[in-house]
Amino acid sequence: MQSLELKKRDLYLNRLIDQQDNGKLKIITGLRGVGKSSLLFLMEKHLRARGKSVDQIVYINFQPLQRILKTPEKLKEKLSELAPKEGHYYMFLDEIQIMNGWQDVVNEWMKTQDVDMYICGSNRSILSEELDAIKEDNYAQIVMLPLSLPEFIEFNGFMKVEVTQSLLDKQQHPMYRSSINDRIYTLEEVYDLYIKYGGLPILFYVGLEMDRARIAVDGAYCSIVYHDILEVQKSSGQRLITDPILLREIIAVLTEDIGQVVSYTSVGKQLIREGFLNAGKRKSAPAPRTIEAYILALCDAFFFYQVPRYDMKNETFLQTLDKYFLIDVCFRNYLFGMSNDVNRQTVLINKIYFEFIRRQYDVCVGKNGMQNIHFIAKKNNETLYVMVEDEINERNIQKKTAVLRRLDRDDRKVIIAWKCKPQMTKSGIQIVNAMDFLMEQAL
């Protein structure tokens, strides 16, 4: 097993540093296991390197304290005990959303203390509307995701290798040598490993060994379900999510066709039709309201991202049939096994979506009459209309660009393809190689 070390996540650390001491509440969100706690430790290391003393930095992980600090008063006592008596300081509160009355405590601390406060949580309840910072728009949200493809390469010890000019002419992308088995991989082969094993940082500590990786991800999955779904429901008093088997089978349905439109009624029917509920006691389809509650609980835990559809002709968001993207395709592999019938383009669309989220775009799905646009991505004053394709070549380029050519819009139009020659078409559509995009090439 590799020695435990704190690997850098510079993208997120730099975003956090940019928000330092700006008077705003910093809220770090993301799936359990993507590295939020590690990011806090990296921020602490950054502060110490710039002269902040250990007394000026307070870190509390509330997961083991949930049953001890049962009241807001106990929570305030704990913060008072650890906070310095005078001077400016930094407070990192990890998973504080599991504590009773935490919002009022954070509100009070932000108003009465000379503190730069950072909180992080693995459930959307961390973005509580009871926080004054949320009401007053005085917060900065840092959305953490699993490893990007470049991070996966770095974390797992792949090193770019020099190749001969003749081989370089044949390869569109660099090649990499594994520090684990000394084998040389193409970038596309590394991407296949990335899809197979996933981007949870914990996998760095077990290496690319399937049995050990499966144990690690199974543990991560169980922790997500217990802490961020079942326990959250219990503490909220709703108790709508009580059946872990049904939860797992709903995941099975949603991951069969990632990124397809979903109705709660059709999910229930598919559960029965495909025999997903045979392992449980249910003999009839769960009610649509039950399906909705389970899916929204998965979204609240950042396991799936719910993406609305935008009707471009009527310029309005549709109220039904949203799409759902899986935070990391590795969960499908670990929960339901590797399958040769996994649609590469479906998986690629899922990855492209999260790469846009990583780049801080607002993303929805487009509907233009009977035509669907994979993504409408907006950032600042820029709008991109994006299609994702398997292959673009001279024979099919007219067909593959047809949907975007029909758009009567002046905004940029982009096709991201697995196999293609990067180019700008005569009609102004940019063709981008998917590997280049996932390797963080700017559009």
Tab-separated table of C-alpha atoms in Angstrom:
chain	number	residue	atom	x	y	z
A	1	MET	CA	0.000	0.000	0.000
A	2	GLN	CA	1.275	3.441	-0.905
A	3	SER	CA	2.346	5.634	1.976
A	4	LEU	CA	-0.314	8.083	3.115
A	5	GLU	CA	0.378	11.550	1.813
A	6	LEU	CA	-1.698	14.630	1.169
A	7	LYS	CA	-1.944	15.048	-2.591
A	8	LYS	CA	-2.463	18.543	-3.934
A	9	ARG	CA	-5.706	19.644	-5.567
A	10	ASP	CA	-4.428	22.985	-6.844
A	11	LEU	CA	-7.586	23.907	-8.760
A	12	TYR	CA	-9.704	23.875	-5.607
A	13	LEU	CA	-7.000	25.164	-3.280
A	14	ASN	CA	-6.449	28.209	-5.486
A	15	ARG	CA	-10.186	28.888	-5.559
A	16	LEU	CA	-10.231	28.742	-1.767
A	17	ILE	CA	-7.164	30.989	-1.459
A	18	ASP	CA	-8.848	33.531	-3.758
A	19	GLN	CA	-11.693	33.765	-1.218
A	20	GLN	CA	-9.476	34.065	1.874
A	21	ASP	CA	-10.319	36.896	4.300
A	22	ASN	CA	-12.992	38.407	2.054
A	23	GLY	CA	-15.651	38.474	4.768
A	24	LYS	CA	-17.695	35.739	3.119
A	25	LEU	CA	-18.649	32.333	4.459
A	26	LYS	CA	-16.810	29.697	2.442
A	27	ILE	CA	-18.929	26.576	1.762
A	28	ILE	CA	-17.224	23.508	0.275
A	29	THR	CA	-19.660	20.960	-1.147
A	30	GLY	CA	-19.294	17.592	-2.802
A	31	LEU	CA	-19.770	13.854	-2.547
A	32	ARG	CA	-18.343	12.192	0.539
A	33	GLY	CA	-14.850	11.005	-0.369
A	34	VAL	CA	-13.922	13.563	-3.045
A	35	GLY	CA	-11.395	15.297	-0.786
A	36	LYS	CA	-13.143	18.135	1.062
A	37	SER	CA	-11.394	17.417	4.372
A	38	SER	CA	-8.069	17.139	2.561
A	39	LEU	CA	-8.737	20.518	0.969
A	40	LEU	CA	-9.181	22.028	4.437
A	41	PHE	CA	-5.860	20.495	5.498
A	42	LEU	CA	-4.214	21.914	2.364
A	43	MET	CA	-5.650	25.333	3.195
A	44	GLU	CA	-4.339	25.028	6.752
A	45	LYS	CA	-0.914	24.145	5.343
A	46	HIS	CA	-1.089	27.207	3.082
A	47	LEU	CA	-1.935	29.459	6.037
A	48	ARG	CA	0.873	28.041	8.165
A	49	ALA	CA	3.346	28.562	5.324
A	50	ARG	CA	2.366	32.235	5.283
A	51	GLY	CA	3.024	32.859	8.922
A	52	LYS	CA	-0.277	32.031	10.581
A	53	SER	CA	0.262	30.380	13.957
A	54	VAL	CA	-1.308	27.096	15.000
A	55	ASP	CA	-3.390	29.028	17.558
A	56	GLN	CA	-5.008	31.001	14.740
A	57	ILE	CA	-6.345	27.891	12.994
A	58	VAL	CA	-9.248	25.856	14.387
A	59	TYR	CA	-10.336	22.600	12.701
A	60	ILE	CA	-13.252	20.479	13.929
A	61	ASN	CA	-14.564	17.268	12.347
A	62	PHE	CA	-18.119	16.887	13.607
A	63	GLN	CA	-18.714	13.323	12.418
A	64	PRO	CA	-17.467	11.730	15.676
A	65	LEU	CA	-19.022	14.494	17.802
A	66	GLN	CA	-22.625	14.171	16.625
A	67	ARG	CA	-23.764	12.174	19.648
A	68	ILE	CA	-21.801	14.328	22.111
A	69	LEU	CA	-22.751	17.853	21.044
A	70	LYS	CA	-26.497	17.293	20.904
A	71	THR	CA	-27.653	20.884	21.394
A	72	PRO	CA	-26.717	24.264	19.893
A	73	GLU	CA	-25.485	25.293	23.352
A	74	LYS	CA	-23.054	22.361	23.463
A	75	LEU	CA	-21.902	23.240	19.958
A	76	LYS	CA	-21.214	26.860	20.968
A	77	GLU	CA	-19.328	25.672	24.041
A	78	LYS	CA	-17.084	23.541	21.820
A	79	LEU	CA	-16.344	26.398	19.432
A	80	SER	CA	-15.660	28.780	22.330
A	81	GLU	CA	-13.317	26.249	23.901
A	82	LEU	CA	-11.189	25.979	20.755
A	83	ALA	CA	-11.336	29.553	19.445
A	84	PRO	CA	-8.552	31.977	20.465
A	85	LYS	CA	-9.569	34.616	22.990
A	86	GLU	CA	-8.438	37.537	20.836
A	87	GLY	CA	-7.249	38.380	17.333
A	88	HIS	CA	-8.204	37.222	13.848
A	89	TYR	CA	-8.412	33.473	13.282
A	90	TYR	CA	-9.500	30.822	10.795
A	91	MET	CA	-12.164	28.221	11.556
A	92	PHE	CA	-12.691	25.023	9.533
A	93	LEU	CA	-15.932	23.192	10.354
A	94	ASP	CA	-16.094	19.770	8.686
A	95	GLU	CA	-19.576	18.205	8.209
A	96	ILE	CA	-21.136	20.709	10.614
A	97	GLN	CA	-24.539	20.287	8.928
A	98	ILE	CA	-25.130	17.089	10.945
A	99	MET	CA	-25.337	19.089	14.196
A	100	ASN	CA	-28.601	20.328	15.708
A	101	GLY	CA	-29.093	24.076	15.330
A	102	TRP	CA	-25.795	24.574	13.528
A	103	GLN	CA	-27.119	27.385	11.324
A	104	ASP	CA	-27.785	29.725	14.259
A	105	VAL	CA	-24.337	29.009	15.673
A	106	VAL	CA	-22.623	29.805	12.363
A	107	ASN	CA	-24.735	32.964	12.003
A	108	GLU	CA	-23.717	34.140	15.474
A	109	TRP	CA	-20.036	33.355	14.935
A	110	MET	CA	-19.913	35.217	11.620
A	111	LYS	CA	-21.425	38.326	13.243
A	112	THR	CA	-19.587	38.396	16.570
A	113	GLN	CA	-16.157	36.881	15.905
A	114	ASP	CA	-13.106	38.132	14.022
A	115	VAL	CA	-13.106	34.907	12.030
A	116	ASP	CA	-12.606	33.704	8.480
A	117	MET	CA	-14.952	30.706	8.415
A	118	TYR	CA	-14.911	27.657	6.142
A	119	ILE	CA	-17.551	24.931	6.338
A	120	CYS	CA	-17.874	21.788	4.272
A	121	GLY	CA	-20.537	19.143	3.888
A	122	SER	CA	-21.450	16.037	1.931
A	123	ASN	CA	-25.144	16.871	1.707
A	124	ARG	CA	-26.940	19.782	0.116
A	125	SER	CA	-28.355	20.702	3.525
A	126	ILE	CA	-25.037	22.523	4.097
A	127	LEU	CA	-26.510	25.191	1.770
A	128	SER	CA	-29.269	25.878	4.286
A	129	GLU	CA	-31.466	28.904	3.665
A	130	GLU	CA	-31.372	29.475	7.426
A	131	LEU	CA	-27.799	30.714	7.021
A	132	ASP	CA	-27.644	34.507	6.974
A	133	ALA	CA	-24.779	34.263	4.485
A	134	ILE	CA	-27.069	32.443	2.037
A	135	LYS	CA	-29.914	34.934	2.530
A	136	GLU	CA	-27.575	37.886	2.052
A	137	ASP	CA	-25.583	36.303	-0.794
A	138	ASN	CA	-22.465	36.666	1.321
A	139	TYR	CA	-20.949	33.263	0.671
A	140	ALA	CA	-18.641	31.533	-1.782
A	141	GLN	CA	-19.371	27.947	-2.781
A	142	ILE	CA	-16.502	25.682	-3.806
A	143	VAL	CA	-17.869	22.619	-5.636
A	144	MET	CA	-15.487	19.663	-5.337
A	145	LEU	CA	-15.596	16.772	-7.796
A	146	PRO	CA	-13.730	13.480	-8.160
A	147	LEU	CA	-10.344	13.602	-9.855
A	148	SER	CA	-10.158	15.047	-13.336
A	149	LEU	CA	-8.283	13.040	-15.968
A	150	PRO	CA	-5.039	15.039	-15.439
A	151	GLU	CA	-5.377	14.551	-11.670
A	152	PHE	CA	-5.942	10.813	-12.168
A	153	ILE	CA	-2.755	10.672	-14.234
A	154	GLU	CA	-0.779	12.534	-11.567
A	155	PHE	CA	-2.237	10.679	-8.574
A	156	ASN	CA	-1.520	7.275	-10.096
A	157	GLY	CA	2.045	7.959	-11.132
A	158	PHE	CA	1.715	8.091	-14.916
A	159	MET	CA	4.619	9.954	-16.489
A	160	LYS	CA	4.623	11.392	-19.994
A	161	VAL	CA	7.221	9.615	-22.144
A	162	GLU	CA	9.263	10.745	-25.107
A	163	VAL	CA	8.398	8.873	-28.303
A	164	THR	CA	9.944	8.714	-31.742
A	165	GLN	CA	8.740	11.110	-34.421
A	166	SER	CA	7.268	8.250	-36.452
A	167	LEU	CA	5.183	7.108	-33.482
A	168	LEU	CA	4.272	10.696	-32.647
A	169	ASP	CA	2.903	11.102	-36.164
A	170	LYS	CA	0.568	8.150	-35.552
A	171	GLN	CA	-0.536	9.222	-32.071
A	172	GLN	CA	-2.726	12.274	-31.614
A	173	HIS	CA	-1.916	12.448	-27.892
A	174	PRO	CA	1.056	11.856	-25.575
A	175	MET	CA	1.869	8.435	-24.149
A	176	TYR	CA	2.395	7.651	-20.480
A	177	ARG	CA	4.514	5.208	-18.510
A	178	SER	CA	3.003	3.699	-15.377
A	179	SER	CA	5.174	3.862	-12.263
A	180	ILE	CA	3.330	0.762	-11.012
A	181	ASN	CA	4.012	-1.752	-13.804
A	182	ASP	CA	6.386	0.237	-16.062
A	183	ARG	CA	4.028	-0.310	-18.985
A	184	ILE	CA	3.504	2.396	-21.601
A	185	TYR	CA	-0.107	3.478	-22.204
A	186	THR	CA	-1.735	5.685	-24.791
A	187	LEU	CA	-3.842	8.512	-23.373
A	188	GLU	CA	-6.944	6.663	-24.540
A	189	GLU	CA	-5.869	3.590	-22.552
A	190	VAL	CA	-5.305	5.737	-19.469
A	191	TYR	CA	-8.805	7.159	-19.979
A	192	ASP	CA	-10.197	3.604	-20.025
A	193	LEU	CA	-8.513	2.976	-16.649
A	194	TYR	CA	-9.942	6.267	-15.421
A	195	ILE	CA	-13.455	5.123	-16.337
A	196	LYS	CA	-12.905	1.644	-14.913
A	197	TYR	CA	-11.437	2.616	-11.536
A	198	GLY	CA	-12.905	6.077	-11.117
A	199	GLY	CA	-11.709	9.332	-9.668
A	200	LEU	CA	-12.168	8.954	-5.921
A	201	PRO	CA	-8.907	10.139	-4.310
A	202	ILE	CA	-8.966	7.180	-1.886
A	203	LEU	CA	-8.041	4.899	-4.788
A	204	PHE	CA	-4.605	6.506	-4.835
A	205	TYR	CA	-3.876	4.650	-1.597
A	206	VAL	CA	-4.898	1.206	-2.901
A	207	GLY	CA	-3.473	1.439	-6.416
A	208	LEU	CA	-5.028	0.225	-9.660
A	209	GLU	CA	-5.857	-3.216	-8.309
A	210	MET	CA	-9.479	-4.141	-8.883
A	211	ASP	CA	-10.189	-6.232	-5.778
A	212	ARG	CA	-8.765	-3.632	-3.394
A	213	ALA	CA	-10.344	-0.790	-5.345
A	214	ARG	CA	-13.740	-2.499	-5.213
A	215	ILE	CA	-13.501	-2.816	-1.425
A	216	ALA	CA	-12.568	0.872	-1.131
A	217	VAL	CA	-15.425	2.088	-3.318
A	218	ASP	CA	-17.937	-0.269	-1.717
A	219	GLY	CA	-16.932	1.268	1.612
A	220	ALA	CA	-17.337	4.764	0.182
A	221	TYR	CA	-20.777	3.870	-1.190
A	222	CYS	CA	-21.971	2.434	2.129
A	223	SER	CA	-20.718	5.521	3.957
A	224	ILE	CA	-22.556	7.818	1.528
A	225	VAL	CA	-25.812	5.893	1.892
A	226	TYR	CA	-25.614	5.698	5.684
A	227	HIS	CA	-24.335	9.171	6.579
A	228	ASP	CA	-25.591	11.361	3.752
A	229	ILE	CA	-28.930	9.761	2.919
A	230	LEU	CA	-30.337	7.546	5.695
A	231	GLU	CA	-28.970	9.574	8.627
A	232	VAL	CA	-29.895	12.889	7.016
A	233	GLN	CA	-33.445	11.671	6.480
A	234	LYS	CA	-33.646	10.428	10.057
A	235	SER	CA	-32.380	13.671	11.565
A	236	SER	CA	-34.748	15.744	9.412
A	237	GLY	CA	-37.732	13.768	10.680
A	238	GLN	CA	-38.908	12.960	7.144
A	239	ARG	CA	-38.027	9.246	7.108
A	240	LEU	CA	-38.967	8.940	3.425
A	241	ILE	CA	-35.818	6.947	2.628
A	242	THR	CA	-35.936	3.687	4.570
A	243	ASP	CA	-35.135	0.954	2.037
A	244	PRO	CA	-31.440	0.631	1.048
A	245	ILE	CA	-32.319	-2.118	-1.460
A	246	LEU	CA	-34.790	0.118	-3.289
A	247	LEU	CA	-32.213	2.917	-3.247
A	248	ARG	CA	-29.623	0.647	-4.862
A	249	GLU	CA	-32.048	-0.526	-7.542
A	250	ILE	CA	-33.071	3.025	-8.402
A	251	ILE	CA	-29.367	3.727	-8.906
A	252	ALA	CA	-29.283	0.688	-11.206
A	253	VAL	CA	-32.074	2.127	-13.356
A	254	LEU	CA	-30.564	5.618	-13.513
A	255	THR	CA	-27.132	4.291	-14.443
A	256	GLU	CA	-28.391	2.002	-17.211
A	257	ASP	CA	-28.861	5.034	-19.446
A	258	ILE	CA	-26.970	7.876	-17.840
A	259	GLY	CA	-28.125	11.269	-18.998
A	260	GLN	CA	-31.486	10.161	-20.414
A	261	VAL	CA	-34.721	11.959	-19.571
A	262	VAL	CA	-36.322	10.472	-16.466
A	263	SER	CA	-39.906	10.283	-15.256
A	264	TYR	CA	-40.597	8.888	-11.812
A	265	THR	CA	-43.415	6.708	-13.163
A	266	SER	CA	-41.202	5.126	-15.823
A	267	VAL	CA	-38.491	4.394	-13.243
A	268	GLY	CA	-41.022	2.494	-11.122
A	269	LYS	CA	-42.226	0.479	-14.105
A	270	GLN	CA	-38.657	-0.335	-15.135
A	271	LEU	CA	-37.864	-1.565	-11.622
A	272	ILE	CA	-40.636	-4.149	-11.958
A	273	ARG	CA	-40.105	-4.968	-15.650
A	274	GLU	CA	-36.412	-5.744	-15.292
A	275	GLY	CA	-36.739	-7.575	-11.993
A	276	PHE	CA	-34.668	-5.113	-9.982
A	277	LEU	CA	-36.892	-5.556	-6.934
A	278	ASN	CA	-36.689	-9.351	-6.784
A	279	ALA	CA	-34.178	-9.135	-3.921
A	280	GLY	CA	-36.599	-7.155	-1.773
A	281	LYS	CA	-40.142	-7.520	-0.479
A	282	ARG	CA	-41.850	-5.215	-2.971
A	283	LYS	CA	-44.041	-6.845	-5.601
A	284	SER	CA	-45.494	-3.696	-7.138
A	285	ALA	CA	-43.923	-0.519	-8.417
A	286	PRO	CA	-43.231	2.114	-5.750
A	287	ALA	CA	-45.365	5.238	-5.989
A	288	PRO	CA	-43.934	8.057	-8.149
A	289	ARG	CA	-43.692	10.227	-5.022
A	290	THR	CA	-41.509	7.557	-3.394
A	291	ILE	CA	-39.274	7.325	-6.473
A	292	GLU	CA	-38.971	11.115	-6.511
A	293	ALA	CA	-37.939	11.216	-2.836
A	294	TYR	CA	-35.231	8.594	-3.374
A	295	ILE	CA	-33.818	10.289	-6.469
A	296	LEU	CA	-33.780	13.712	-4.821
A	297	ALA	CA	-32.024	12.202	-1.791
A	298	LEU	CA	-29.324	10.862	-4.132
A	299	CYS	CA	-28.994	14.331	-5.659
A	300	ASP	CA	-28.806	15.957	-2.223
A	301	ALA	CA	-25.871	13.636	-1.448
A	302	PHE	CA	-24.195	14.754	-4.732
A	303	PHE	CA	-24.341	11.157	-6.032
A	304	PHE	CA	-26.346	12.308	-9.045
A	305	TYR	CA	-26.597	15.795	-10.505
A	306	GLN	CA	-30.057	16.818	-11.675
A	307	VAL	CA	-29.927	18.824	-14.910
A	308	PRO	CA	-32.991	20.705	-16.201
A	309	ARG	CA	-34.059	20.885	-19.827
A	310	TYR	CA	-34.413	24.261	-21.513
A	311	ASP	CA	-37.016	24.824	-24.228
A	312	MET	CA	-35.136	27.098	-26.599
A	313	LYS	CA	-38.141	28.054	-28.729
A	314	ASN	CA	-40.291	29.118	-25.781
A	315	GLU	CA	-37.273	30.270	-23.743
A	316	THR	CA	-38.344	28.506	-20.571
A	317	PHE	CA	-37.179	25.639	-18.400
A	318	LEU	CA	-39.322	22.519	-18.631
A	319	GLN	CA	-40.844	21.345	-15.363
A	320	THR	CA	-40.571	17.594	-15.995
A	321	LEU	CA	-38.260	14.962	-17.450
A	322	ASP	CA	-34.950	16.249	-16.143
A	323	LYS	CA	-31.733	14.366	-16.823
A	324	TYR	CA	-29.441	12.868	-14.183
A	325	PHE	CA	-25.674	12.483	-14.413
A	326	LEU	CA	-23.700	10.094	-12.190
A	327	ILE	CA	-20.902	11.757	-10.206
A	328	ASP	CA	-18.458	8.975	-11.124
A	329	VAL	CA	-19.129	6.095	-13.517
A	330	CYS	CA	-16.953	3.887	-11.306
A	331	PHE	CA	-19.941	3.455	-8.965
A	332	ARG	CA	-21.802	1.716	-11.768
A	333	ASN	CA	-18.828	-0.586	-12.286
A	334	TYR	CA	-18.430	-1.451	-8.617
A	335	LEU	CA	-22.122	-1.862	-7.809
A	336	PHE	CA	-23.199	-3.739	-10.900
A	337	GLY	CA	-20.015	-5.085	-12.475
A	338	MET	CA	-18.011	-4.193	-15.539
A	339	SER	CA	-20.079	-4.633	-18.680
A	340	ASN	CA	-18.981	-4.697	-22.284
A	341	ASP	CA	-22.288	-3.189	-23.375
A	342	VAL	CA	-21.635	0.129	-21.646
A	343	ASN	CA	-22.141	2.818	-24.261
A	344	ARG	CA	-18.866	4.720	-24.640
A	345	GLN	CA	-20.630	7.843	-25.853
A	346	THR	CA	-23.029	7.787	-22.877
A	347	VAL	CA	-20.081	7.586	-20.482
A	348	LEU	CA	-18.280	10.315	-22.418
A	349	ILE	CA	-21.311	12.617	-22.247
A	350	ASN	CA	-21.348	12.082	-18.478
A	351	LYS	CA	-17.650	13.005	-18.231
A	352	ILE	CA	-18.064	16.041	-20.474
A	353	TYR	CA	-20.889	17.317	-18.261
A	354	PHE	CA	-18.741	17.195	-15.126
A	355	GLU	CA	-15.798	18.783	-16.923
A	356	PHE	CA	-18.038	21.777	-17.638
A	357	ILE	CA	-19.072	21.829	-13.968
A	358	ARG	CA	-15.387	21.670	-12.986
A	359	ARG	CA	-14.806	24.708	-15.189
A	360	GLN	CA	-17.621	26.512	-13.328
A	361	TYR	CA	-20.128	26.652	-16.164
A	362	ASP	CA	-23.866	26.659	-15.511
A	363	VAL	CA	-25.165	23.731	-17.543
A	364	CYS	CA	-28.579	22.673	-18.768
A	365	VAL	CA	-29.858	20.424	-21.544
A	366	GLY	CA	-31.300	22.057	-24.658
A	367	LYS	CA	-34.519	21.213	-26.484
A	368	ASN	CA	-34.990	22.870	-29.860
A	369	GLY	CA	-38.290	21.588	-31.233
A	370	MET	CA	-37.769	17.863	-31.828
A	371	GLN	CA	-33.981	18.220	-31.616
A	372	ASN	CA	-31.990	17.782	-28.414
A	373	ILE	CA	-28.811	19.693	-27.608
A	374	HIS	CA	-26.586	17.772	-25.213
A	375	PHE	CA	-25.549	20.857	-23.252
A	376	ILE	CA	-26.064	24.587	-23.081
A	377	ALA	CA	-23.099	25.806	-21.026
A	378	LYS	CA	-22.971	29.368	-19.715
A	379	LYS	CA	-20.182	31.212	-17.947
A	380	ASN	CA	-19.920	34.956	-17.476
A	381	ASN	CA	-21.240	36.390	-20.742
A	382	GLU	CA	-20.470	33.348	-22.894
A	383	THR	CA	-22.933	30.689	-24.035
A	384	LEU	CA	-21.883	27.424	-25.682
A	385	TYR	CA	-24.152	24.984	-27.510
A	386	VAL	CA	-22.498	21.591	-27.226
A	387	MET	CA	-23.008	18.208	-28.854
A	388	VAL	CA	-20.982	15.115	-27.925
A	389	GLU	CA	-20.249	12.575	-30.656
A	390	ASP	CA	-18.316	9.338	-30.982
A	391	GLU	CA	-16.559	10.179	-34.248
A	392	ILE	CA	-16.404	13.058	-36.710
A	393	ASN	CA	-14.840	12.464	-40.122
A	394	GLU	CA	-15.100	13.780	-43.663
A	395	ARG	CA	-17.910	11.324	-44.487
A	396	ASN	CA	-20.240	12.202	-41.620
A	397	ILE	CA	-19.355	15.777	-40.713
A	398	GLN	CA	-22.386	17.260	-42.478
A	399	LYS	CA	-24.750	14.886	-40.681
A	400	LYS	CA	-23.093	15.317	-37.283
A	401	THR	CA	-23.124	19.108	-37.457
A	402	ALA	CA	-26.711	19.362	-38.719
A	403	VAL	CA	-28.338	19.917	-35.307
A	404	LEU	CA	-26.052	22.823	-34.450
A	405	ARG	CA	-26.263	24.306	-37.953
A	406	ARG	CA	-30.041	24.553	-37.564
A	407	LEU	CA	-29.678	26.719	-34.459
A	408	ASP	CA	-30.518	30.325	-35.253
A	409	ARG	CA	-28.156	31.627	-32.578
A	410	ASP	CA	-25.016	33.746	-32.731
A	411	ASP	CA	-23.403	32.008	-29.741
A	412	ARG	CA	-20.546	29.557	-30.124
A	413	LYS	CA	-21.353	26.024	-31.255
A	414	VAL	CA	-19.058	23.147	-30.305
A	415	ILE	CA	-18.899	19.427	-31.030
A	416	ILE	CA	-16.749	17.364	-28.673
A	417	ALA	CA	-15.905	14.003	-30.245
A	418	TRP	CA	-13.981	10.899	-29.214
A	419	LYS	CA	-12.398	10.589	-32.659
A	420	CYS	CA	-11.964	13.706	-34.753
A	421	LYS	CA	-9.580	16.154	-36.317
A	422	PRO	CA	-9.826	19.423	-34.360
A	423	GLN	CA	-11.036	22.107	-36.752
A	424	MET	CA	-13.431	24.964	-37.363
A	425	THR	CA	-16.064	24.116	-39.978
A	426	LYS	CA	-17.152	26.509	-42.708
A	427	SER	CA	-20.402	27.052	-40.808
A	428	GLY	CA	-18.466	28.166	-37.708
A	429	ILE	CA	-18.813	25.015	-35.611
A	430	GLN	CA	-15.754	24.167	-33.531
A	431	ILE	CA	-14.750	20.482	-33.523
A	432	VAL	CA	-12.865	19.545	-30.345
A	433	ASN	CA	-11.209	16.261	-29.449
A	434	ALA	CA	-12.701	14.832	-26.250
A	435	MET	CA	-9.319	13.831	-24.822
A	436	ASP	CA	-8.008	17.357	-25.353
A	437	PHE	CA	-11.046	18.778	-23.557
A	438	LEU	CA	-10.776	16.339	-20.637
A	439	MET	CA	-7.066	17.168	-20.393
A	440	GLU	CA	-8.182	20.736	-19.625
A	441	GLN	CA	-7.535	22.303	-23.022
A	442	ALA	CA	-9.340	25.625	-23.258
A	443	LEU	CA	-12.204	25.878	-25.728
